[in-house]
Short mmCIF file of C-alpha atoms in Angstrom, two decimals:
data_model
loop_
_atom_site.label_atom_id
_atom_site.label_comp_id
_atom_site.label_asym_id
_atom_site.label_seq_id
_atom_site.Cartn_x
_atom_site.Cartn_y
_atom_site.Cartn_z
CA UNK A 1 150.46 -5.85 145.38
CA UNK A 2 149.72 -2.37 143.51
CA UNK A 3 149.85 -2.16 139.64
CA UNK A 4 152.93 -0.51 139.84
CA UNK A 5 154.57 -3.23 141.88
CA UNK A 6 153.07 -6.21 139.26
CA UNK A 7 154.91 -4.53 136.25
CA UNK A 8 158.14 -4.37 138.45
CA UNK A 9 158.23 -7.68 139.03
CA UNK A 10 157.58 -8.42 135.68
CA UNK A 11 160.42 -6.16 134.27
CA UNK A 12 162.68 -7.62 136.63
CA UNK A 13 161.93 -11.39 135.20
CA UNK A 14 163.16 -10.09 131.69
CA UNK A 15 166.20 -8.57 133.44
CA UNK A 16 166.96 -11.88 134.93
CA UNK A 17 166.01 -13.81 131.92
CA UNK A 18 168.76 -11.82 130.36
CA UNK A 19 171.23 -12.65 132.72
CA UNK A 20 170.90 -15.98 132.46
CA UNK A 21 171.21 -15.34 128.62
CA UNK A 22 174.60 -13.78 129.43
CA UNK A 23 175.80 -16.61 131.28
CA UNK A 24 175.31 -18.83 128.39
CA UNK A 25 176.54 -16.32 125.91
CA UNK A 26 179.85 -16.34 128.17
CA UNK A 27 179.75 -20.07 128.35
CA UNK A 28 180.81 -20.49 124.70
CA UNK A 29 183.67 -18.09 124.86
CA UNK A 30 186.54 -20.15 123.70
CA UNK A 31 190.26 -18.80 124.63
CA UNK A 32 192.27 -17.48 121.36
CA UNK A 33 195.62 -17.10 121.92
CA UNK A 34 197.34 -13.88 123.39
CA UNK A 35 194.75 -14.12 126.68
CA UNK A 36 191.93 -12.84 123.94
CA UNK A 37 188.41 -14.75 123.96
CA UNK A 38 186.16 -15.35 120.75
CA UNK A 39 182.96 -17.59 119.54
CA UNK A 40 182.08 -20.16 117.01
CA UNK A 41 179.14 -19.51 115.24
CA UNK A 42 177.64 -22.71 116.83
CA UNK A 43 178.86 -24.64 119.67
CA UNK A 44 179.53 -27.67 118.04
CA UNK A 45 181.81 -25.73 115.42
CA UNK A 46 185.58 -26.50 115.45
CA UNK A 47 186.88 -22.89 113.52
CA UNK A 48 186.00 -19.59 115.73
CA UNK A 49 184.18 -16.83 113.70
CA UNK A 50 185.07 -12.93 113.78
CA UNK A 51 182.19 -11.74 111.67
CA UNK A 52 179.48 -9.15 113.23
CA UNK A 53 176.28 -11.33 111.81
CA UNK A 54 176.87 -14.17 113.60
CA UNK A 55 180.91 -14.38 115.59
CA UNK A 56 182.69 -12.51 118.04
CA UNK A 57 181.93 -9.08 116.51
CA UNK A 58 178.23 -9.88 117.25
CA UNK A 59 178.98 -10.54 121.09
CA UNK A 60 180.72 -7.37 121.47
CA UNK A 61 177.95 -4.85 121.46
CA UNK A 62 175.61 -7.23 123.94
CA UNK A 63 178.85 -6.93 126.13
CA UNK A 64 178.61 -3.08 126.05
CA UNK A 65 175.29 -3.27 126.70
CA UNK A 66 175.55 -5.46 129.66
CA UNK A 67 178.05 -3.57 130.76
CA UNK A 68 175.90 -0.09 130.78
CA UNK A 69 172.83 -1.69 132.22
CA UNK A 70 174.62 -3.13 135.09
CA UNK A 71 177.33 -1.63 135.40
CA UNK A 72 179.65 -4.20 136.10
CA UNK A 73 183.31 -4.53 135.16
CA UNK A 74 183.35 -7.82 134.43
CA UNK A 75 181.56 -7.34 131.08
CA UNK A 76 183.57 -4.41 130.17
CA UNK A 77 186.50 -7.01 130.41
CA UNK A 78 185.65 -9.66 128.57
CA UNK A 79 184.71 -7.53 125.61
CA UNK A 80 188.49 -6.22 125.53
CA UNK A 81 189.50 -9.79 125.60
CA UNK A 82 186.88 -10.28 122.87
CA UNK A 83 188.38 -7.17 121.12
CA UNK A 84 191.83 -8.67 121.73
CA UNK A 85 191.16 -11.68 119.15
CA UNK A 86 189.35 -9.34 116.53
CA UNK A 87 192.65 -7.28 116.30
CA UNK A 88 194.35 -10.45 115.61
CA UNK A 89 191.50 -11.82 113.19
CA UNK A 90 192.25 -8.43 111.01
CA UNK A 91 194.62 -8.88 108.52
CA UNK A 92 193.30 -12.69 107.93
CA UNK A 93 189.90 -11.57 106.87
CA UNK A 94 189.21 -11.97 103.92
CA UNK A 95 185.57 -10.44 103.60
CA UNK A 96 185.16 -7.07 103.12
CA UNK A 97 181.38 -6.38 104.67
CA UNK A 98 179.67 -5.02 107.29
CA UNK A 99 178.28 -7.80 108.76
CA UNK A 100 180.50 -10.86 107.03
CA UNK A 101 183.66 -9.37 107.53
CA UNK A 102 186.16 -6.05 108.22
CA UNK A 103 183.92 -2.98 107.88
CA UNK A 104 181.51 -4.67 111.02
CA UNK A 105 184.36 -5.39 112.74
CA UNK A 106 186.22 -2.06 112.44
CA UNK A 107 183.19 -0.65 114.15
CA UNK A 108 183.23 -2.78 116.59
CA UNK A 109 186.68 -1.90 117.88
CA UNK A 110 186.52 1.86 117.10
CA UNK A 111 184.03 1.47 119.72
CA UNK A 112 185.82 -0.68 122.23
CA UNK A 113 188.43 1.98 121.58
CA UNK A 114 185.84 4.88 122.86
CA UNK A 115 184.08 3.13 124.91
CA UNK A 116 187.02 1.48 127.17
CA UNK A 117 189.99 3.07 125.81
CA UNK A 118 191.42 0.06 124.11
CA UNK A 119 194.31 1.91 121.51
CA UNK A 120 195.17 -1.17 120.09
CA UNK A 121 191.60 -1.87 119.00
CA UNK A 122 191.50 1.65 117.54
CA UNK A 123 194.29 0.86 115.80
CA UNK A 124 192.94 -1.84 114.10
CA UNK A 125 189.97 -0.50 113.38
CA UNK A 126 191.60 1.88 111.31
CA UNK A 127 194.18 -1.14 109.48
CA UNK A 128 190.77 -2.61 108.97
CA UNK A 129 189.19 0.23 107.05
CA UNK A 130 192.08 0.56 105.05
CA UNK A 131 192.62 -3.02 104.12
CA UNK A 132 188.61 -2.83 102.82
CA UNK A 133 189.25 0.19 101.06
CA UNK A 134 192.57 -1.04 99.07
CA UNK A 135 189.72 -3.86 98.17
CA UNK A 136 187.58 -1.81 95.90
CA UNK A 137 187.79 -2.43 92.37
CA UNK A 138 185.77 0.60 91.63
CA UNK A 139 182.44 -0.98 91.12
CA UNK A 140 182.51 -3.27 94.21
CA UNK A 141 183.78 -5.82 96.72
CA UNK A 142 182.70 -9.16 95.33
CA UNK A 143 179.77 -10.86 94.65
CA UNK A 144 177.10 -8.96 96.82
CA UNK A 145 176.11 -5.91 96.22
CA UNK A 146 173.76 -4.91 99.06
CA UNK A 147 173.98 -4.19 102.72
CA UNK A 148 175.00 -6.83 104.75
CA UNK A 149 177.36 -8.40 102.37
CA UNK A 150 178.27 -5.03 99.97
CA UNK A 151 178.57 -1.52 99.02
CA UNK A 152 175.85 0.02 100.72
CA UNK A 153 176.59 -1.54 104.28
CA UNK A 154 180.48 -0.96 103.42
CA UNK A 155 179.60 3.02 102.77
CA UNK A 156 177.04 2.83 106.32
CA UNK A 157 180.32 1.71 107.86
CA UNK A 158 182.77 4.39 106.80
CA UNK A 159 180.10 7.07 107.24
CA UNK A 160 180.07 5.87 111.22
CA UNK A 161 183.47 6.06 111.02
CA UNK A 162 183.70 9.17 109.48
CA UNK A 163 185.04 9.04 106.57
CA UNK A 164 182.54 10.56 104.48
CA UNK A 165 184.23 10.63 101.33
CA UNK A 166 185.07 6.80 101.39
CA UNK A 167 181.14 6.34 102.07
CA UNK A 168 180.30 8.45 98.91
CA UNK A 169 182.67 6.69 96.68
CA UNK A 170 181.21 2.85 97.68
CA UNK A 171 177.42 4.42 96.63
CA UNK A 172 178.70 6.00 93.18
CA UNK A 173 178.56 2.76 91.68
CA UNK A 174 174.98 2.40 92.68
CA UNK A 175 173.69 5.68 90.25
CA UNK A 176 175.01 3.96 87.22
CA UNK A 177 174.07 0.04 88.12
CA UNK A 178 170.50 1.38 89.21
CA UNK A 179 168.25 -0.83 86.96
CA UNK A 180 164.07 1.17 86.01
CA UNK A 181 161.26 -0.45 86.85
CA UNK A 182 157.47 0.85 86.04
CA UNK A 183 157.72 3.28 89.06
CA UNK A 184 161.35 3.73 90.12
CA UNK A 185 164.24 1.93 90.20
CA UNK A 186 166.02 -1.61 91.99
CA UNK A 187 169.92 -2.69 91.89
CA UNK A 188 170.63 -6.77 91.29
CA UNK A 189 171.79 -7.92 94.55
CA UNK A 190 174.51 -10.99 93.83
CA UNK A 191 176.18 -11.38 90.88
CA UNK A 192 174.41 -13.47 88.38
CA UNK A 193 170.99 -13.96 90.03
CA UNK A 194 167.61 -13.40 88.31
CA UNK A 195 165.83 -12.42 91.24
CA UNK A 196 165.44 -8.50 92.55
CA UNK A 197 165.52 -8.43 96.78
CA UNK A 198 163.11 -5.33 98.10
CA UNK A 199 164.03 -5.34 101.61
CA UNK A 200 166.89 -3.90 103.89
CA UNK A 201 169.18 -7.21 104.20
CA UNK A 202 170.22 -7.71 100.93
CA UNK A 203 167.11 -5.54 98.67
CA UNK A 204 166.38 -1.78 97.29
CA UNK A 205 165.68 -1.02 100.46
CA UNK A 206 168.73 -1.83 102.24
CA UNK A 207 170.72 0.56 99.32
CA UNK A 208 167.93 3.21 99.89
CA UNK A 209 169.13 3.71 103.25
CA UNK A 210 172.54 4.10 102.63
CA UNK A 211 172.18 5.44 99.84
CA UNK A 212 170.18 8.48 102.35
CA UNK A 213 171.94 8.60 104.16
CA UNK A 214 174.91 9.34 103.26
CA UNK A 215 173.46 11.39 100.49
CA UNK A 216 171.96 13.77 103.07
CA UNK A 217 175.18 13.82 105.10
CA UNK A 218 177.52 15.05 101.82
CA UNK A 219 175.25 17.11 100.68
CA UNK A 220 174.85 14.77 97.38
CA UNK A 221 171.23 15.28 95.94
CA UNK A 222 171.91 12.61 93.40
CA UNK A 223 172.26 9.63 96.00
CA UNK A 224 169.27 11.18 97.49
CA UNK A 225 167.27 11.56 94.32
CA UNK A 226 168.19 7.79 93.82
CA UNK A 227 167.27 6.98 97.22
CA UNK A 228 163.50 8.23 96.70
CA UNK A 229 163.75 6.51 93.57
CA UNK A 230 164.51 3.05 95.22
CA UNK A 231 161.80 3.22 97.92
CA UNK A 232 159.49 4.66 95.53
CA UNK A 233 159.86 1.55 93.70
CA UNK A 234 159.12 -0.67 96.63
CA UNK A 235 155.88 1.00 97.51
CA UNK A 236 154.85 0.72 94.45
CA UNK A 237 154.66 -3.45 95.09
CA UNK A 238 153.51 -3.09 98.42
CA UNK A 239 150.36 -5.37 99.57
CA UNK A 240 148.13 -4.90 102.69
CA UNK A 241 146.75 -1.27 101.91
CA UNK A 242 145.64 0.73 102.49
CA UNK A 243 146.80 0.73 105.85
CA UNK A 244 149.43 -1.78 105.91
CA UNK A 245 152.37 -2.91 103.95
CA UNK A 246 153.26 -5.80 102.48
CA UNK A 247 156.08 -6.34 100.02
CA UNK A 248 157.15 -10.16 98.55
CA UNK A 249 160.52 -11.57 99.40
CA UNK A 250 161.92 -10.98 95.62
CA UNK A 251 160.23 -10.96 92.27
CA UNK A 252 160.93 -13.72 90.33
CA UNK A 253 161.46 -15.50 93.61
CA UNK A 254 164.98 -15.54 94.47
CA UNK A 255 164.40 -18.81 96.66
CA UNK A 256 161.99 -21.36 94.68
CA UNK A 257 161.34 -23.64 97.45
CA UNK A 258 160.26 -20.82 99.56
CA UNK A 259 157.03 -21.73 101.59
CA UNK A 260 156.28 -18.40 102.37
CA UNK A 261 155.97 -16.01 99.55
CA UNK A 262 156.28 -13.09 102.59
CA UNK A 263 158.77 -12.40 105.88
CA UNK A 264 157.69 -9.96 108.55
CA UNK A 265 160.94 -9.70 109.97
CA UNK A 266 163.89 -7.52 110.24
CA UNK A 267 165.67 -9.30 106.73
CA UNK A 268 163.12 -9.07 104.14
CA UNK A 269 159.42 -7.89 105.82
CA UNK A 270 158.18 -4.74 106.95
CA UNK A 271 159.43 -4.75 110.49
CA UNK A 272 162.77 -4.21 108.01
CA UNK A 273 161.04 -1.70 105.96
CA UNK A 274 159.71 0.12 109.03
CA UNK A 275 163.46 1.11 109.89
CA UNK A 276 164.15 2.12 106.46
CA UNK A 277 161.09 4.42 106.68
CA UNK A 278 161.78 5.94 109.91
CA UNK A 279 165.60 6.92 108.46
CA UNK A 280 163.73 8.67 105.63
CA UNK A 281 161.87 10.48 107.84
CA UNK A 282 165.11 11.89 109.41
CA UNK A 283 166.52 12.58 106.61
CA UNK A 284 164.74 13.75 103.91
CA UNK A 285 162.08 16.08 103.01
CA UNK A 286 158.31 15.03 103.94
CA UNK A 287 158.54 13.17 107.28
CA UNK A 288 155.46 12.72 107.42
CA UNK A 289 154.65 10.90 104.53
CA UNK A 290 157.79 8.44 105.50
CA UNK A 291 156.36 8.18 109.11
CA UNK A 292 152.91 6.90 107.52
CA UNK A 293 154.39 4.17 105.53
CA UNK A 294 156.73 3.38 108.85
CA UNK A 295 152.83 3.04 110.58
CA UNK A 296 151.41 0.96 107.85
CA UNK A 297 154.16 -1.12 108.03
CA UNK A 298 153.48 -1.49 112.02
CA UNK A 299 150.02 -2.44 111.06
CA UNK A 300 150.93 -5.43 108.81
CA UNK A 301 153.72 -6.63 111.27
CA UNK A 302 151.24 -6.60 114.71
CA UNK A 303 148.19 -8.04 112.24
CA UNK A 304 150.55 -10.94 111.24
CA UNK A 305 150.04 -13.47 113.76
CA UNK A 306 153.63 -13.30 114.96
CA UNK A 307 155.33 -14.66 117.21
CA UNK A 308 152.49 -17.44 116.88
CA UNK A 309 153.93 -20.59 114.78
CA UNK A 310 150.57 -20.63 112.57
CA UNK A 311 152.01 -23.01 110.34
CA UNK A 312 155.51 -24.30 108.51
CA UNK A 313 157.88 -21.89 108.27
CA UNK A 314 155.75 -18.66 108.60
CA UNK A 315 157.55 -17.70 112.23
CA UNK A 316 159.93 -20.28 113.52
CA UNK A 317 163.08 -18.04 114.29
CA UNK A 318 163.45 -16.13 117.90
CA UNK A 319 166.82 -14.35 116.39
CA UNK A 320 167.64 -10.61 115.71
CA UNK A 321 167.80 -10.71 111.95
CA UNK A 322 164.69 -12.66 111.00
CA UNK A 323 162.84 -13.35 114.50
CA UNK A 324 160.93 -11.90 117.28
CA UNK A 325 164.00 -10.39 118.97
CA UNK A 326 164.35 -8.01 115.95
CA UNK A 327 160.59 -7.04 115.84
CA UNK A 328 160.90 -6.40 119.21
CA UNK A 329 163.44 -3.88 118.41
CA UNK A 330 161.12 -1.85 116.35
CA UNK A 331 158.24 -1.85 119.10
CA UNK A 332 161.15 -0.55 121.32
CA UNK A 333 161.78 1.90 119.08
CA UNK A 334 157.62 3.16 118.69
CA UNK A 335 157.75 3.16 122.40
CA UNK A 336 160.16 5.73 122.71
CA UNK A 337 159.07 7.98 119.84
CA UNK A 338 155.36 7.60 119.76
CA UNK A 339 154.27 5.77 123.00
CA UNK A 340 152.64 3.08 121.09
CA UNK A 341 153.66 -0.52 120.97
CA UNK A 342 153.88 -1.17 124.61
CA UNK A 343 151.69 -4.14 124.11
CA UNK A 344 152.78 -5.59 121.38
CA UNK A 345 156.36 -5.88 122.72
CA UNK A 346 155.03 -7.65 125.94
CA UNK A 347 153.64 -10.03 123.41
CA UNK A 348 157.21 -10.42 122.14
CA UNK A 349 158.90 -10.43 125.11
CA UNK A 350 156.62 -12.95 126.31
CA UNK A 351 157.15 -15.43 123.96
CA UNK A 352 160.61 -14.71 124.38
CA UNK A 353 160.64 -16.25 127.66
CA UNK A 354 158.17 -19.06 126.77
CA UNK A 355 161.03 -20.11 124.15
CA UNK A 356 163.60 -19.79 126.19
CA UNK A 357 165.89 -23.25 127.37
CA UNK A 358 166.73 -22.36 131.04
CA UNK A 359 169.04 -24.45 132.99
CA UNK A 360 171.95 -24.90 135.35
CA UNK A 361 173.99 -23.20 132.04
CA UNK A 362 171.91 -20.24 131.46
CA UNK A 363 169.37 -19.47 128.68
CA UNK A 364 169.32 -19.95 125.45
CA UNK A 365 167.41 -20.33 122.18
CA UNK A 366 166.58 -23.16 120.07
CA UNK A 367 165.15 -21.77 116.36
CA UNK A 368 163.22 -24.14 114.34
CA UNK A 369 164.03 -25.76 110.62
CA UNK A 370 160.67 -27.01 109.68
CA UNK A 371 161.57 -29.11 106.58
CA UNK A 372 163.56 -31.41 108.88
CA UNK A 373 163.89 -33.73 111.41
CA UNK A 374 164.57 -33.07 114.00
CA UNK A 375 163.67 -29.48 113.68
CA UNK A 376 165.17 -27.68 116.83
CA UNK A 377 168.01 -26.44 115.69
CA UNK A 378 171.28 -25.88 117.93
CA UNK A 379 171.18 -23.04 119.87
CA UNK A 380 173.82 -20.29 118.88
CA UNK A 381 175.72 -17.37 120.54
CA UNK A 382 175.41 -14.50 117.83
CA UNK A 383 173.99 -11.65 117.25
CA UNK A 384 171.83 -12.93 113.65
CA UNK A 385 170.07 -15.81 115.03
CA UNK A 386 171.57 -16.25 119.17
CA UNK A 387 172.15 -15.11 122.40
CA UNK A 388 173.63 -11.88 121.83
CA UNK A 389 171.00 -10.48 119.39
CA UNK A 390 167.96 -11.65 122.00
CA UNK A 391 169.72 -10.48 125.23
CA UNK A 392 170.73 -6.92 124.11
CA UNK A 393 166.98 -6.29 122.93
CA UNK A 394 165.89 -7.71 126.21
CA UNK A 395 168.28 -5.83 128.17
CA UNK A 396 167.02 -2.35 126.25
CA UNK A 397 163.15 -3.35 126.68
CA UNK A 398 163.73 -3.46 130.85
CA UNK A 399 165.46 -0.09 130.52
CA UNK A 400 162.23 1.20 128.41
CA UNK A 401 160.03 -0.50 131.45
CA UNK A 402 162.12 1.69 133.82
CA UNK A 403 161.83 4.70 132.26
CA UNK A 404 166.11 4.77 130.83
CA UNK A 405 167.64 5.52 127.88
CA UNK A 406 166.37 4.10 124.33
CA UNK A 407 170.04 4.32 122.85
CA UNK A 408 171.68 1.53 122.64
CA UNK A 409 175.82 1.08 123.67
CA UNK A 410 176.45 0.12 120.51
CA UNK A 411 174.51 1.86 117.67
CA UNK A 412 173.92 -0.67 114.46
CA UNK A 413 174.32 1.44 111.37
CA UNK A 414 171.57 0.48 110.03
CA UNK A 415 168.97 0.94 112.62
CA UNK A 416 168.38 4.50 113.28
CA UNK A 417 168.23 6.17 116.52
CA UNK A 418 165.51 7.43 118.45
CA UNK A 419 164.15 10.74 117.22
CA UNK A 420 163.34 12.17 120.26
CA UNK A 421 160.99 15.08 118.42
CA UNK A 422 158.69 13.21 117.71
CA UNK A 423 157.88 12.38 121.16
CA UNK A 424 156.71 15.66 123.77
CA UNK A 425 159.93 16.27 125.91
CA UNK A 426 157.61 15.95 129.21
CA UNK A 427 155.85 12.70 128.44
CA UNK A 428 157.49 10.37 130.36
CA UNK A 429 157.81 6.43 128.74
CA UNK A 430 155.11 4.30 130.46
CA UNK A 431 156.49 0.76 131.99
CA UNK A 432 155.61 -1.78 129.72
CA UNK A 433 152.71 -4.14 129.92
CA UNK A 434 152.06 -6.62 132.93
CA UNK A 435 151.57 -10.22 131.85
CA UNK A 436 155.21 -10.76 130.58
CA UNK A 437 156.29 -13.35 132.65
CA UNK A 438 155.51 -14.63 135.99
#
């Protein structure tokens, strides 16, 4: 067997690991009422969840994907049944958010609506946006005030949905809220709480984006001032140097029974930071200084020890938002710009499919609560911490392997897409390494 043929093969037994990840993810769809399908959170739950960070939302885009890659119908169909409960779960939502309640769903059915010409979804997409916008009490929409849970995902949600102007006016509050620090500024996160997050789930850096973004897309220099503000603040805390970049979960702690005093995740650690760095690159001026801190993060994250369990609680999650499945999105990512984690993501990937429960059902995920006993915990369906958050980055690392597309079906807000500059327009992506799986 030639080189060539050895990294085939062991493409191919990602591709089929995510198909049997699919056929567990379908395995939990429970019927809703009106022929529409939807997911608990966990199996064993009694109440289905909408949300996007962990319900039917969540499943959507892995759908799309599916559907894409293989181009077969049957996905496309079950995420318009999926879409069919969402536009019933609209009007009883009673979260606000991008990922805990109507902005992250509205997004998800715009898209059904593009992507499959669903006019009912579309239609509640746009009730949805309304219903969060009628929310705002001109400072915010309840206790959170960060991106997943508040303004700044809210205003990442309306600027994909293009309404600019709403966007804007869910960041305003963040220019007079902003709170100085020695070399920039941070923003309290919940209502109440002592502790100041950093990263891009609920910390500075999660507003910095948004607040970027959306600055650079209205033309508003004072979200963007504030935006360099917020990051500047970060770096300024940042560990690891010179050549990495390490930042602590929150100062004062925001969790005192923390283990870890640092993540290197997508939530709070630099594989997090990295994407907030590479959208600063795209949109404001000096790229290259924001690609170098993007690198240094890179350098912490594949210097970590991850996706080795070293010890309690330092790396016991396979998920999206705080496991290897959402590192493995930002190697994806330095593969298509730069060429450079190929790898490291076969490291990932790897361990993936060491992790992974495999039976008559499917394949699935077991994460791992440390402090009790049993610590396996259930396996779930969702995009934070299941199925659909594993198998969508495994479904996009084959299509890197093969040469495809680095966009995904579904683009997440807040991850940015590829910047295709940076890479030479004739230098073709390389299949990933060899020893993935057997």
């Amino acid at each position: 067997m030639t080189q060539t043929d050895v990294k085939a093969v062991a493409v191919d037994g990602i591709e089929a690991l995510a198909v049997d990840a699919l056929r567990w993810l379908l395995g939990q769809a429970r019927e809703s009422g009106s022929g529409g399908l939807a997911w608990a959170a966990r199996p064993s739950d009694a109440g289905l969840e909408p949300m996007l960070y962990s319900g039917t939302a969540g499943v959507v885009p892995v759908l799309l994907e599916a559907w894409r890659h293989f181009g077969d119908d049957a996905y496309a169909d079950t995420a318009l049944r999926a879409a069919r409960s969402l536009v019933a779960a609209v009007d009883d939502c009673e979260d606000s958010s991008l990922y805990f309640g109507l902005t992250g769903m509205a997004l998800v059915l715009r898209t059904v609506h593009e992507e499959l010409g669903d006019a009912a979804a579309g239609a509640a997409a746009d009730r949805a946006l309304g219903i969060v916008r009628s929310r705002f009490d001109g400072t915010r929409w309840g206790e959170l005030f960060d991106l997943m849970g508040g303004n700044a995902g809210i205003a990442l949600g309306a600027l994909a949905a293009g309404d600019e102007e709403f966007a804007v006016l869910a960041l305003e509050p963040y220019l007079r809220t902003a709170e100085p620090v020695p070399a920039g500024v941070h923003w309290e996160f919940r209502t109440g709480r002592d502790g100041r997050m950093h990263h891009i789930s609920h910390g500075t850096l999660g507003i910095v984006y948004a607040l970027a973004t959306v600055g650079a897309a209205a033309g508003r220099t004072d979200l963007v001032e504030l935006a360099e503000a917020g990051a500047a603040g970060v770096v300024a805390r940042a560990e690891d140097g010179p050549e990495g970049f390490l930042v602590a979960h929150s100062d004062p702690a925001h969790l005192p029974d923390l283990i870890e005093r640092y993540s290197y995740g997508w939530c709070h650690g630099p594989a997090g930071d990295a994407q907030v760095f590479r959208r600063l690159r795209d949109v404001l001026d000096a790229p290259a200084a924001w690609s170098a801190l993007a690198d240094r993060c890179w350098h912490t994250v594949t210097r970590s020890g991850l996706p080795e369990r070293l010890r309690p609680g330092f790396w016991d999650n396979n998920g999206r938002c705080c496991g290897t499945a959402g590192v493995l999105a930002l190697a994806c990512d330095r593969i298509a710009e730069q060429d450079d984690g190929h790898d490291f993501a076969a490291v990932l990937v790897a361990d993936l499919a060491d992790r992974a429960i495999r039976d008559a059902d499917g394949a699935r995920w077991s994460n791992f609560e440390h402090k009790v006993t049993p610590g396996d915990l259930e396996p779930r369906p969702g995009w934070a911490q299941g199925n659909a958050g594993i198998a969508r980055e495994l479904i996009r690392f084959v299509r890197l392997g093969r040469g495809g597309d680095p966009d995904y079906a579904f683009a997440w807000p807040d991850q940015p897409p590829v910047h295709r500059g940076i890479r030479q327009a004739t230098d073709p992506i390389r299949p990933a390494g060899t020893d993935v799986t057997s």
